[in-house]
Amino acid sequence: MKRLAILGSTGSIGCNVLDVVRQFPERFQVVGLAAGRNVALLAEQVREFRPALVSVADPQLQTELRRLLPGGNSIPMAAGISGAKEVAAATGADLVISAMVGAVGLEPTLAAIEQGIAVALANKETLVVAGSLVMAAAWQQQVPIIPIDSEHSAIFQAIQGNRPKDIHRLWITASGGPFWRRSREELATVTAAAALQHPNWSMGPKITIDSATLMNKGLEVIEASVLFNLPPERIQVHVHPESIVHSLVEYIDGSVIAQLGIPDMRVPISYALAYPERLPMELPSLNLFQVGTLTFEPPDLERFPCLGLAFQALAAGGDMPAVLNAANEIAVAAFLRGAIPFPAIPEVIARAMAAHVVQPLSSLEQVLAVDRQARQSAQTIISHLLE
Ligand code: MG
C-alpha cells in the first residue's frame, strides 16, 4: 500500500490523481490533501478518501470546510503554505503529488524532499523558479522526482535503461494551443474565454492561458533542462497539433525514442504513482489508423514570443527563470480578468526581465524575495501599460 499526500487535490491534476486512486484502492491510500479555495469539492474528497490531515488556502476556509463535513470537528485541519507543508512532510506519505498551480508549490514540495519523501511532480514552476536548489536537495536526500507533466513523463519513459551521457537532444512536443493558426492581428483581440477552449487537453485556467501563449512550453523547456540536466541548445520544441507523440529523446547514435499515447493525463499520472510498475488503466487504445497523419512544425517565436523569453531566461540562468515565472503569473492573472490584451502578456514579461540583473541562486529565501520583487515589478509595468 502506497501512502499518498496530494498538494492541489481539487485542481485538474489532483482530481485525475484521485480518479486513479479510486480505480486501485488496494494499491493507494490517501493520507493528506491540500487544496486552495474549492472547499465544496475538498469536502467531498475528504468524505470519500478520509485523509489524516487536510489543508486549505486560509484559516477562514477551515470553518467553512468543517461546516460541510458532518462530525468534521474531529478531522485535523491546517491552512496556508505551512498547512500545505505539513500535508507534504508530516502525514507519513510515501509519495507526495505536487500539483498546486504556480510558484506557491515550491515550499511544500521542498519540504517533502527535505523529509526524504519521493515526489511526483506536476507543479513545473517548482523547477522553473528554484531548479538547482530543488535538484540539489533531492540529490542530497536521494529522493526520486518523477515527472507527471506529459512531455517529461514521455522523456522519463524514453530514457529508462539508457545512460544519461548517451542523450544527444530532447524534442519536446507542443499542441500549439488554441491560437496556433491565428495571425498576429487576430491575436491582438483574442479573449480569455476563447483561450480557455483548449483543443486537446482539459486543464485549469492558468495553464490553459500558458498553453495559448506557448509559455507553458517555455516553462517545460526549463523544467526539462533542470530535470534531465541538459543545456538549452540541446532542447528543441516541435509543434505537433495531434498531441499523440508526447516527446522524444534523440541519442548520440541517431536513434530517437518517443512515447506515444492518447492525450489523457491519467496515463502519466498512473505511471508516476506506480513507477517502476505500470497499472492496467483500461483507457481507449491509441488508434493510429484513425489518427492517420502525425505532423510536426517549428514554433513561431514572432507570434508567440513567450517561448523565446523562456529560452532567454534559461540561458541567462540564476534567478532569471524565477523572474520570468513571476511576471508571467501576474500577466496571466491580468489577462484572465480582462485588464490587458493577449500580446501584453509577453510584453510585461520581457520588460520585467529587462529590468532585472541576474543573480546566482543561493537560497530559498532569495528565490522567494526575487519572486516577490518580480511580481511587484510586473504589477507596476501593467499599471504603466494601462495609463
Ligand atoms: Mg505538459
Tab-separated table of C-alpha atoms and ligand atoms in Angstrom:
chain	number	residue	atom	x	y	z
A	1	MET	CA	0.000	0.000	0.000
A	2	LYS	CA	1.491	3.331	-1.095
A	3	ARG	CA	0.504	6.311	1.057
A	4	LEU	CA	-0.123	9.490	-0.944
A	5	ALA	CA	-0.267	13.157	0.033
A	6	ILE	CA	-1.783	15.337	-2.693
A	7	LEU	CA	-0.975	19.043	-2.956
A	8	GLY	CA	-3.574	20.746	-5.138
A	9	SER	CA	-6.192	17.990	-4.778
A	10	THR	CA	-9.132	19.978	-6.225
A	11	GLY	CA	-7.280	21.067	-9.385
A	12	SER	CA	-7.330	19.252	-12.707
A	13	ILE	CA	-4.284	17.061	-11.908
A	14	GLY	CA	-5.424	16.451	-8.308
A	15	CYS	CA	-8.833	15.196	-9.489
A	16	ASN	CA	-7.194	12.904	-12.061
A	17	VAL	CA	-4.842	11.534	-9.368
A	18	LEU	CA	-7.837	10.731	-7.155
A	19	ASP	CA	-9.526	9.110	-10.129
A	20	VAL	CA	-6.562	6.723	-10.479
A	21	VAL	CA	-6.556	6.102	-6.696
A	22	ARG	CA	-10.296	5.283	-6.884
A	23	GLN	CA	-9.550	2.590	-9.502
A	24	PHE	CA	-6.814	0.962	-7.384
A	25	PRO	CA	-7.955	1.128	-3.740
A	26	GLU	CA	-5.791	-1.896	-2.899
A	27	ARG	CA	-2.618	-0.064	-4.004
A	28	PHE	CA	-3.033	3.501	-2.764
A	29	GLN	CA	-4.149	5.217	0.415
A	30	VAL	CA	-4.659	8.987	0.658
A	31	VAL	CA	-3.096	10.329	3.875
A	32	GLY	CA	-3.149	14.075	3.152
A	33	LEU	CA	-4.996	16.551	0.946
A	34	ALA	CA	-4.079	20.199	0.414
A	35	ALA	CA	-6.329	22.429	-1.685
A	36	GLY	CA	-6.878	26.111	-2.368
A	37	ARG	CA	-10.347	27.649	-2.096
A	38	ASN	CA	-12.677	24.991	-3.542
A	39	VAL	CA	-13.899	23.719	-0.149
A	40	ALA	CA	-17.089	22.172	-1.563
A	41	LEU	CA	-15.082	19.736	-3.711
A	42	LEU	CA	-12.496	19.267	-0.964
A	43	ALA	CA	-15.264	18.265	1.488
A	44	GLU	CA	-16.418	15.569	-0.960
A	45	GLN	CA	-12.829	14.319	-1.315
A	46	VAL	CA	-12.376	14.224	2.475
A	47	ARG	CA	-15.597	12.216	2.887
A	48	GLU	CA	-14.511	9.746	0.216
A	49	PHE	CA	-10.790	9.330	0.973
A	50	ARG	CA	-10.617	10.013	4.754
A	51	PRO	CA	-7.124	11.621	4.882
A	52	ALA	CA	-5.315	12.070	8.214
A	53	LEU	CA	-4.782	15.788	7.535
A	54	VAL	CA	-6.417	18.318	5.248
A	55	SER	CA	-5.273	21.849	4.421
A	56	VAL	CA	-6.904	24.873	2.741
A	57	ALA	CA	-5.642	28.231	1.445
A	58	ASP	CA	-6.509	30.264	4.574
A	59	PRO	CA	-7.904	29.738	8.109
A	60	GLN	CA	-11.392	31.168	7.343
A	61	LEU	CA	-11.913	28.352	4.835
A	62	GLN	CA	-11.341	25.797	7.626
A	63	THR	CA	-14.562	26.952	9.308
A	64	GLU	CA	-16.414	26.573	6.029
A	65	LEU	CA	-14.930	23.113	5.467
A	66	ARG	CA	-15.957	21.972	8.986
A	67	ARG	CA	-19.497	23.138	8.288
A	68	LEU	CA	-19.600	20.974	5.150
A	69	LEU	CA	-18.357	17.885	6.996
A	70	PRO	CA	-20.746	16.239	9.451
A	71	GLY	CA	-18.686	15.353	12.515
A	72	GLY	CA	-15.906	17.375	10.859
A	73	ASN	CA	-14.642	18.758	14.147
A	74	SER	CA	-12.554	15.653	14.640
A	75	ILE	CA	-10.631	15.957	11.340
A	76	PRO	CA	-7.231	17.623	11.742
A	77	MET	CA	-7.009	20.747	9.552
A	78	ALA	CA	-4.298	23.214	8.621
A	79	ALA	CA	-4.075	26.257	6.365
A	80	GLY	CA	-1.818	28.285	4.075
A	81	ILE	CA	1.701	27.415	2.942
A	82	SER	CA	2.504	25.989	6.392
A	83	GLY	CA	-0.578	23.764	6.108
A	84	ALA	CA	0.470	22.502	2.680
A	85	LYS	CA	3.988	21.856	4.039
A	86	GLU	CA	2.502	19.827	6.888
A	87	VAL	CA	0.415	17.756	4.461
A	88	ALA	CA	3.566	17.167	2.371
A	89	ALA	CA	6.024	16.332	5.129
A	90	ALA	CA	4.122	15.278	8.263
A	91	THR	CA	1.439	12.796	7.185
A	92	GLY	CA	3.721	9.767	6.759
A	93	ALA	CA	3.321	9.802	2.963
A	94	ASP	CA	5.494	7.562	0.767
A	95	LEU	CA	4.846	9.787	-2.256
A	96	VAL	CA	3.852	13.451	-2.459
A	97	ILE	CA	1.955	14.545	-5.561
A	98	SER	CA	2.952	18.154	-6.153
A	99	ALA	CA	0.112	19.616	-8.231
A	100	MET	CA	-0.501	23.119	-6.951
A	101	VAL	CA	-0.571	25.908	-9.553
A	102	GLY	CA	2.298	28.398	-9.651
A	103	ALA	CA	5.385	29.196	-7.571
A	104	VAL	CA	3.318	28.660	-4.409
A	105	GLY	CA	4.026	24.925	-4.861
A	106	LEU	CA	7.764	25.364	-4.232
A	107	GLU	CA	7.921	25.391	-0.424
A	108	PRO	CA	5.683	22.373	0.251
A	109	THR	CA	7.475	20.363	-2.479
A	110	LEU	CA	10.864	21.218	-0.995
A	111	ALA	CA	9.554	20.294	2.482
A	112	ALA	CA	8.680	16.800	1.201
A	113	ILE	CA	12.117	16.376	-0.421
A	114	GLU	CA	13.923	17.519	2.729
A	115	GLN	CA	11.921	14.922	4.654
A	116	GLY	CA	13.215	12.263	2.217
A	117	ILE	CA	9.806	11.686	0.605
A	118	ALA	CA	9.563	10.856	-3.118
A	119	VAL	CA	7.804	13.440	-5.283
A	120	ALA	CA	5.566	13.026	-8.313
A	121	LEU	CA	5.872	16.458	-9.868
A	122	ALA	CA	3.166	18.238	-11.848
A	123	ASN	CA	3.984	21.709	-10.500
A	124	LYS	CA	6.547	22.736	-13.135
A	125	GLU	CA	7.011	26.176	-11.538
A	126	THR	CA	8.884	24.492	-8.654
A	127	LEU	CA	11.727	23.540	-11.020
A	128	VAL	CA	11.462	26.767	-13.031
A	129	VAL	CA	11.958	29.117	-10.081
A	130	ALA	CA	14.368	27.067	-7.968
A	131	GLY	CA	15.597	24.194	-10.149
A	132	SER	CA	19.172	23.915	-8.896
A	133	LEU	CA	18.130	24.173	-5.219
A	134	VAL	CA	15.406	21.552	-5.589
A	135	MET	CA	17.629	19.127	-7.523
A	136	ALA	CA	20.472	19.581	-5.005
A	137	ALA	CA	18.084	18.790	-2.122
A	138	ALA	CA	16.751	15.744	-3.995
A	139	TRP	CA	20.301	14.548	-4.671
A	140	GLN	CA	21.308	15.025	-1.037
A	141	GLN	CA	18.267	13.111	0.254
A	142	GLN	CA	18.467	10.545	-2.584
A	143	VAL	CA	14.808	11.294	-3.328
A	144	PRO	CA	13.380	10.498	-6.769
A	145	ILE	CA	11.451	13.231	-8.611
A	146	ILE	CA	9.089	11.547	-11.062
A	147	PRO	CA	7.545	13.887	-13.617
A	148	ILE	CA	3.784	13.969	-14.216
A	149	ASP	CA	3.847	16.603	-16.954
A	150	SER	CA	3.075	14.532	-20.078
A	151	GLU	CA	6.160	15.663	-22.025
A	152	HIS	CA	8.542	14.986	-19.142
A	153	SER	CA	6.867	11.685	-18.373
A	154	ALA	CA	7.424	10.785	-22.046
A	155	ILE	CA	11.130	11.683	-21.803
A	156	PHE	CA	11.456	9.902	-18.441
A	157	GLN	CA	9.942	6.774	-20.011
A	158	ALA	CA	12.146	7.084	-23.113
A	159	ILE	CA	15.386	7.274	-21.073
A	160	GLN	CA	14.716	4.171	-18.942
A	161	GLY	CA	17.585	1.733	-19.399
A	162	ASN	CA	19.787	4.297	-21.175
A	163	ARG	CA	22.801	6.205	-19.911
A	164	PRO	CA	22.260	9.972	-19.463
A	165	LYS	CA	25.556	10.667	-21.265
A	166	ASP	CA	24.229	8.961	-24.417
A	167	ILE	CA	21.407	11.525	-24.776
A	168	HIS	CA	22.083	13.963	-27.583
A	169	ARG	CA	18.904	16.075	-27.566
A	170	LEU	CA	15.366	16.273	-26.243
A	171	TRP	CA	12.492	17.085	-28.569
A	172	ILE	CA	9.559	18.441	-26.598
A	173	THR	CA	6.222	18.428	-28.403
A	174	ALA	CA	3.606	21.183	-28.113
A	175	SER	CA	-0.014	21.125	-29.272
A	176	GLY	CA	0.340	24.782	-30.290
A	177	GLY	CA	-2.650	25.670	-28.122
A	178	PRO	CA	-5.963	27.196	-29.237
A	179	PHE	CA	-4.404	30.079	-31.247
A	180	TRP	CA	-1.700	28.291	-33.242
A	181	ARG	CA	-3.291	29.215	-36.608
A	182	ARG	CA	-4.151	32.837	-35.689
A	183	SER	CA	-2.363	35.778	-37.294
A	184	ARG	CA	-0.628	38.445	-35.249
A	185	GLU	CA	-3.577	40.823	-35.903
A	186	GLU	CA	-6.085	38.231	-34.732
A	187	LEU	CA	-4.019	37.545	-31.595
A	188	ALA	CA	-4.338	41.211	-30.587
A	189	THR	CA	-8.065	40.780	-29.931
A	190	VAL	CA	-8.439	37.222	-28.571
A	191	THR	CA	-10.334	36.907	-25.293
A	192	ALA	CA	-9.696	34.860	-22.152
A	193	ALA	CA	-12.870	32.865	-22.879
A	194	ALA	CA	-11.546	31.856	-26.326
A	195	ALA	CA	-8.152	30.966	-24.837
A	196	LEU	CA	-9.819	28.681	-22.295
A	197	GLN	CA	-11.053	26.393	-25.105
A	198	HIS	CA	-8.007	24.127	-25.441
A	199	PRO	CA	-8.183	21.718	-28.420
A	200	ASN	CA	-6.657	18.575	-26.859
A	201	TRP	CA	-6.055	18.798	-23.113
A	202	SER	CA	-8.507	19.722	-20.378
A	203	MET	CA	-6.640	21.800	-17.736
A	204	GLY	CA	-7.042	24.665	-15.256
A	205	PRO	CA	-7.256	28.335	-16.418
A	206	LYS	CA	-3.627	29.357	-15.688
A	207	ILE	CA	-2.008	26.511	-17.616
A	208	THR	CA	-4.542	26.868	-20.441
A	209	ILE	CA	-3.526	30.506	-20.980
A	210	ASP	CA	0.132	29.444	-20.709
A	211	SER	CA	-0.626	26.907	-23.411
A	212	ALA	CA	-2.172	29.616	-25.632
A	213	THR	CA	0.911	31.886	-25.292
A	214	LEU	CA	3.327	28.896	-25.564
A	215	MET	CA	4.712	29.948	-22.164
A	216	ASN	CA	3.641	26.524	-20.949
A	217	LYS	CA	6.143	25.068	-23.436
A	218	GLY	CA	8.740	27.588	-22.305
A	219	LEU	CA	8.295	26.562	-18.674
A	220	GLU	CA	8.513	22.930	-19.790
A	221	VAL	CA	11.812	23.569	-21.611
A	222	ILE	CA	13.222	24.985	-18.353
A	223	GLU	CA	11.726	22.090	-16.375
A	224	ALA	CA	13.316	19.582	-18.799
A	225	SER	CA	16.683	21.334	-18.677
A	226	VAL	CA	16.688	21.065	-14.865
A	227	LEU	CA	15.239	17.569	-14.590
A	228	PHE	CA	17.413	15.955	-17.277
A	229	ASN	CA	20.453	18.210	-16.812
A	230	LEU	CA	20.776	19.454	-20.404
A	231	PRO	CA	21.604	22.952	-21.684
A	232	PRO	CA	19.001	24.952	-23.691
A	233	GLU	CA	20.778	24.322	-27.026
A	234	ARG	CA	20.111	20.594	-26.605
A	235	ILE	CA	16.360	21.029	-26.196
A	236	GLN	CA	14.054	21.590	-29.164
A	237	VAL	CA	10.350	22.299	-29.407
A	238	HIS	CA	8.216	20.698	-32.129
A	239	VAL	CA	4.631	21.869	-32.587
A	240	HIS	CA	2.595	18.691	-33.015
A	241	PRO	CA	-1.110	19.584	-33.126
A	242	GLU	CA	-2.333	15.953	-32.818
A	243	SER	CA	-0.804	15.594	-29.289
A	244	ILE	CA	-0.102	11.887	-29.834
A	245	VAL	CA	3.723	11.891	-29.604
A	246	HIS	CA	4.286	13.292	-26.103
A	247	SER	CA	8.050	13.913	-26.553
A	248	LEU	CA	11.177	12.278	-27.971
A	249	VAL	CA	14.766	11.603	-26.948
A	250	GLU	CA	17.486	11.644	-29.579
A	251	TYR	CA	20.581	9.580	-28.717
A	252	ILE	CA	24.179	10.051	-29.872
A	253	ASP	CA	23.865	7.066	-32.255
A	254	GLY	CA	20.986	8.750	-34.115
A	255	SER	CA	18.233	6.653	-32.527
A	256	VAL	CA	15.145	8.604	-31.490
A	257	ILE	CA	12.880	7.086	-28.840
A	258	ALA	CA	9.412	8.571	-28.420
A	259	GLN	CA	6.472	7.885	-26.144
A	260	LEU	CA	3.028	7.925	-27.756
A	261	GLY	CA	-0.496	7.711	-26.410
A	262	ILE	CA	-3.921	9.290	-26.344
A	263	PRO	CA	-3.861	12.729	-24.666
A	264	ASP	CA	-5.151	11.725	-21.219
A	265	MET	CA	-3.322	12.883	-18.075
A	266	ARG	CA	-4.271	9.687	-16.242
A	267	VAL	CA	-1.560	7.882	-18.270
A	268	PRO	CA	1.443	9.902	-16.997
A	269	ILE	CA	-0.215	10.164	-13.563
A	270	SER	CA	-0.626	6.398	-13.207
A	271	TYR	CA	2.973	5.896	-14.377
A	272	ALA	CA	4.259	8.330	-11.729
A	273	LEU	CA	2.110	6.768	-8.985
A	274	ALA	CA	3.124	3.172	-9.689
A	275	TYR	CA	6.677	3.674	-11.063
A	276	PRO	CA	8.526	1.475	-11.953
A	277	GLU	CA	5.385	-0.625	-12.420
A	278	ARG	CA	2.514	0.119	-14.831
A	279	LEU	CA	-1.175	-0.026	-13.999
A	280	PRO	CA	-3.878	-1.586	-16.222
A	281	MET	CA	-5.726	1.678	-16.972
A	282	GLU	CA	-8.499	0.419	-19.289
A	283	LEU	CA	-8.435	3.634	-21.320
A	284	PRO	CA	-9.281	3.693	-25.046
A	285	SER	CA	-6.354	2.337	-27.123
A	286	LEU	CA	-4.384	4.650	-29.358
A	287	ASN	CA	-5.728	4.054	-32.855
A	288	LEU	CA	-3.062	5.199	-35.313
A	289	PHE	CA	-5.259	4.242	-38.301
A	290	GLN	CA	-7.832	6.711	-37.058
A	291	VAL	CA	-5.179	9.386	-36.333
A	292	GLY	CA	-3.761	8.810	-39.824
A	293	THR	CA	-1.161	11.567	-40.033
A	294	LEU	CA	1.231	12.941	-37.434
A	295	THR	CA	2.514	16.437	-38.246
A	296	PHE	CA	5.384	18.491	-36.820
A	297	GLU	CA	6.153	22.194	-37.309
A	298	PRO	CA	8.760	24.570	-35.868
A	299	PRO	CA	7.373	27.020	-33.275
A	300	ASP	CA	6.785	30.627	-34.404
A	301	LEU	CA	8.566	32.870	-31.923
A	302	GLU	CA	7.327	36.056	-33.622
A	303	ARG	CA	3.674	35.331	-32.951
A	304	PHE	CA	4.446	33.556	-29.669
A	305	PRO	CA	7.345	35.456	-28.032
A	306	CYS	CA	6.837	33.787	-24.616
A	307	LEU	CA	8.671	30.649	-25.741
A	308	GLY	CA	11.694	32.727	-26.811
A	309	LEU	CA	11.624	34.596	-23.487
A	310	ALA	CA	11.758	31.284	-21.630
A	311	PHE	CA	14.804	30.153	-23.659
A	312	GLN	CA	16.417	33.540	-22.866
A	313	ALA	CA	15.698	33.180	-19.148
A	314	LEU	CA	17.123	29.650	-19.160
A	315	ALA	CA	20.284	30.810	-20.954
A	316	ALA	CA	20.656	33.742	-18.511
A	317	GLY	CA	20.352	31.247	-15.634
A	318	GLY	CA	20.425	32.052	-11.916
A	319	ASP	CA	17.231	33.747	-10.737
A	320	MET	CA	16.078	34.882	-14.216
A	321	PRO	CA	13.645	31.974	-14.696
A	322	ALA	CA	12.037	32.960	-11.349
A	323	VAL	CA	11.529	36.487	-12.723
A	324	LEU	CA	10.081	35.106	-15.959
A	325	ASN	CA	7.677	32.915	-13.988
A	326	ALA	CA	6.542	35.602	-11.520
A	327	ALA	CA	5.938	38.170	-14.273
A	328	ASN	CA	4.048	35.543	-16.253
A	329	GLU	CA	1.790	34.657	-13.306
A	330	ILE	CA	0.907	38.344	-12.804
A	331	ALA	CA	0.384	38.992	-16.539
A	332	VAL	CA	-1.801	35.883	-16.984
A	333	ALA	CA	-3.963	36.866	-13.994
A	334	ALA	CA	-4.369	40.365	-15.518
A	335	PHE	CA	-5.334	38.867	-18.898
A	336	LEU	CA	-7.832	36.481	-17.250
A	337	ARG	CA	-9.624	39.377	-15.549
A	338	GLY	CA	-9.699	41.288	-18.846
A	339	ALA	CA	-7.254	44.017	-17.737
A	340	ILE	CA	-4.655	43.534	-20.519
A	341	PRO	CA	-4.794	42.212	-24.103
A	342	PHE	CA	-3.170	38.910	-25.105
A	343	PRO	CA	0.007	40.423	-26.703
A	344	ALA	CA	0.676	42.380	-23.492
A	345	ILE	CA	1.489	39.114	-21.657
A	346	PRO	CA	4.942	38.675	-23.315
A	347	GLU	CA	5.478	42.440	-23.206
A	348	VAL	CA	5.093	42.544	-19.414
A	349	ILE	CA	7.427	39.557	-19.006
A	350	ALA	CA	10.074	40.993	-21.385
A	351	ARG	CA	10.086	44.303	-19.513
A	352	ALA	CA	10.289	42.623	-16.098
A	353	MET	CA	13.244	40.537	-17.310
A	354	ALA	CA	14.977	43.572	-18.849
A	355	ALA	CA	14.686	45.408	-15.517
A	356	HIS	CA	16.306	42.539	-13.602
A	357	VAL	CA	20.021	41.966	-13.007
A	358	VAL	CA	20.614	38.217	-12.862
A	359	GLN	CA	21.990	36.731	-9.634
A	360	PRO	CA	23.080	33.142	-8.973
A	361	LEU	CA	20.561	31.046	-6.985
A	362	SER	CA	21.725	30.654	-3.406
A	363	SER	CA	18.804	30.020	-1.069
A	364	LEU	CA	15.060	29.547	-0.798
A	365	GLU	CA	14.782	32.952	0.917
A	366	GLN	CA	16.488	34.621	-2.055
A	367	VAL	CA	14.145	32.879	-4.519
A	368	LEU	CA	11.092	33.971	-2.538
A	369	ALA	CA	12.386	37.561	-2.380
A	370	VAL	CA	13.091	37.653	-6.135
A	371	ASP	CA	9.628	36.200	-6.779
A	372	ARG	CA	8.009	38.971	-4.657
A	373	GLN	CA	10.052	41.741	-6.332
A	374	ALA	CA	9.310	40.458	-9.829
A	375	ARG	CA	5.576	40.325	-9.052
A	376	GLN	CA	5.675	43.955	-7.893
A	377	SER	CA	7.701	44.956	-10.914
A	378	ALA	CA	5.181	43.225	-13.256
A	379	GLN	CA	2.257	44.966	-11.491
A	380	THR	CA	3.967	48.338	-11.981
A	381	ILE	CA	4.620	47.578	-15.662
A	382	ILE	CA	0.940	46.658	-16.114
A	383	SER	CA	-0.275	49.880	-14.491
A	384	HIS	CA	2.047	51.890	-16.818
A	385	LEU	CA	0.685	49.979	-19.829
A	386	LEU	CA	-2.859	50.892	-18.774
A	387	GLU	CA	-2.127	54.614	-18.377
B	1	MG	MG	2.786	19.459	-20.473
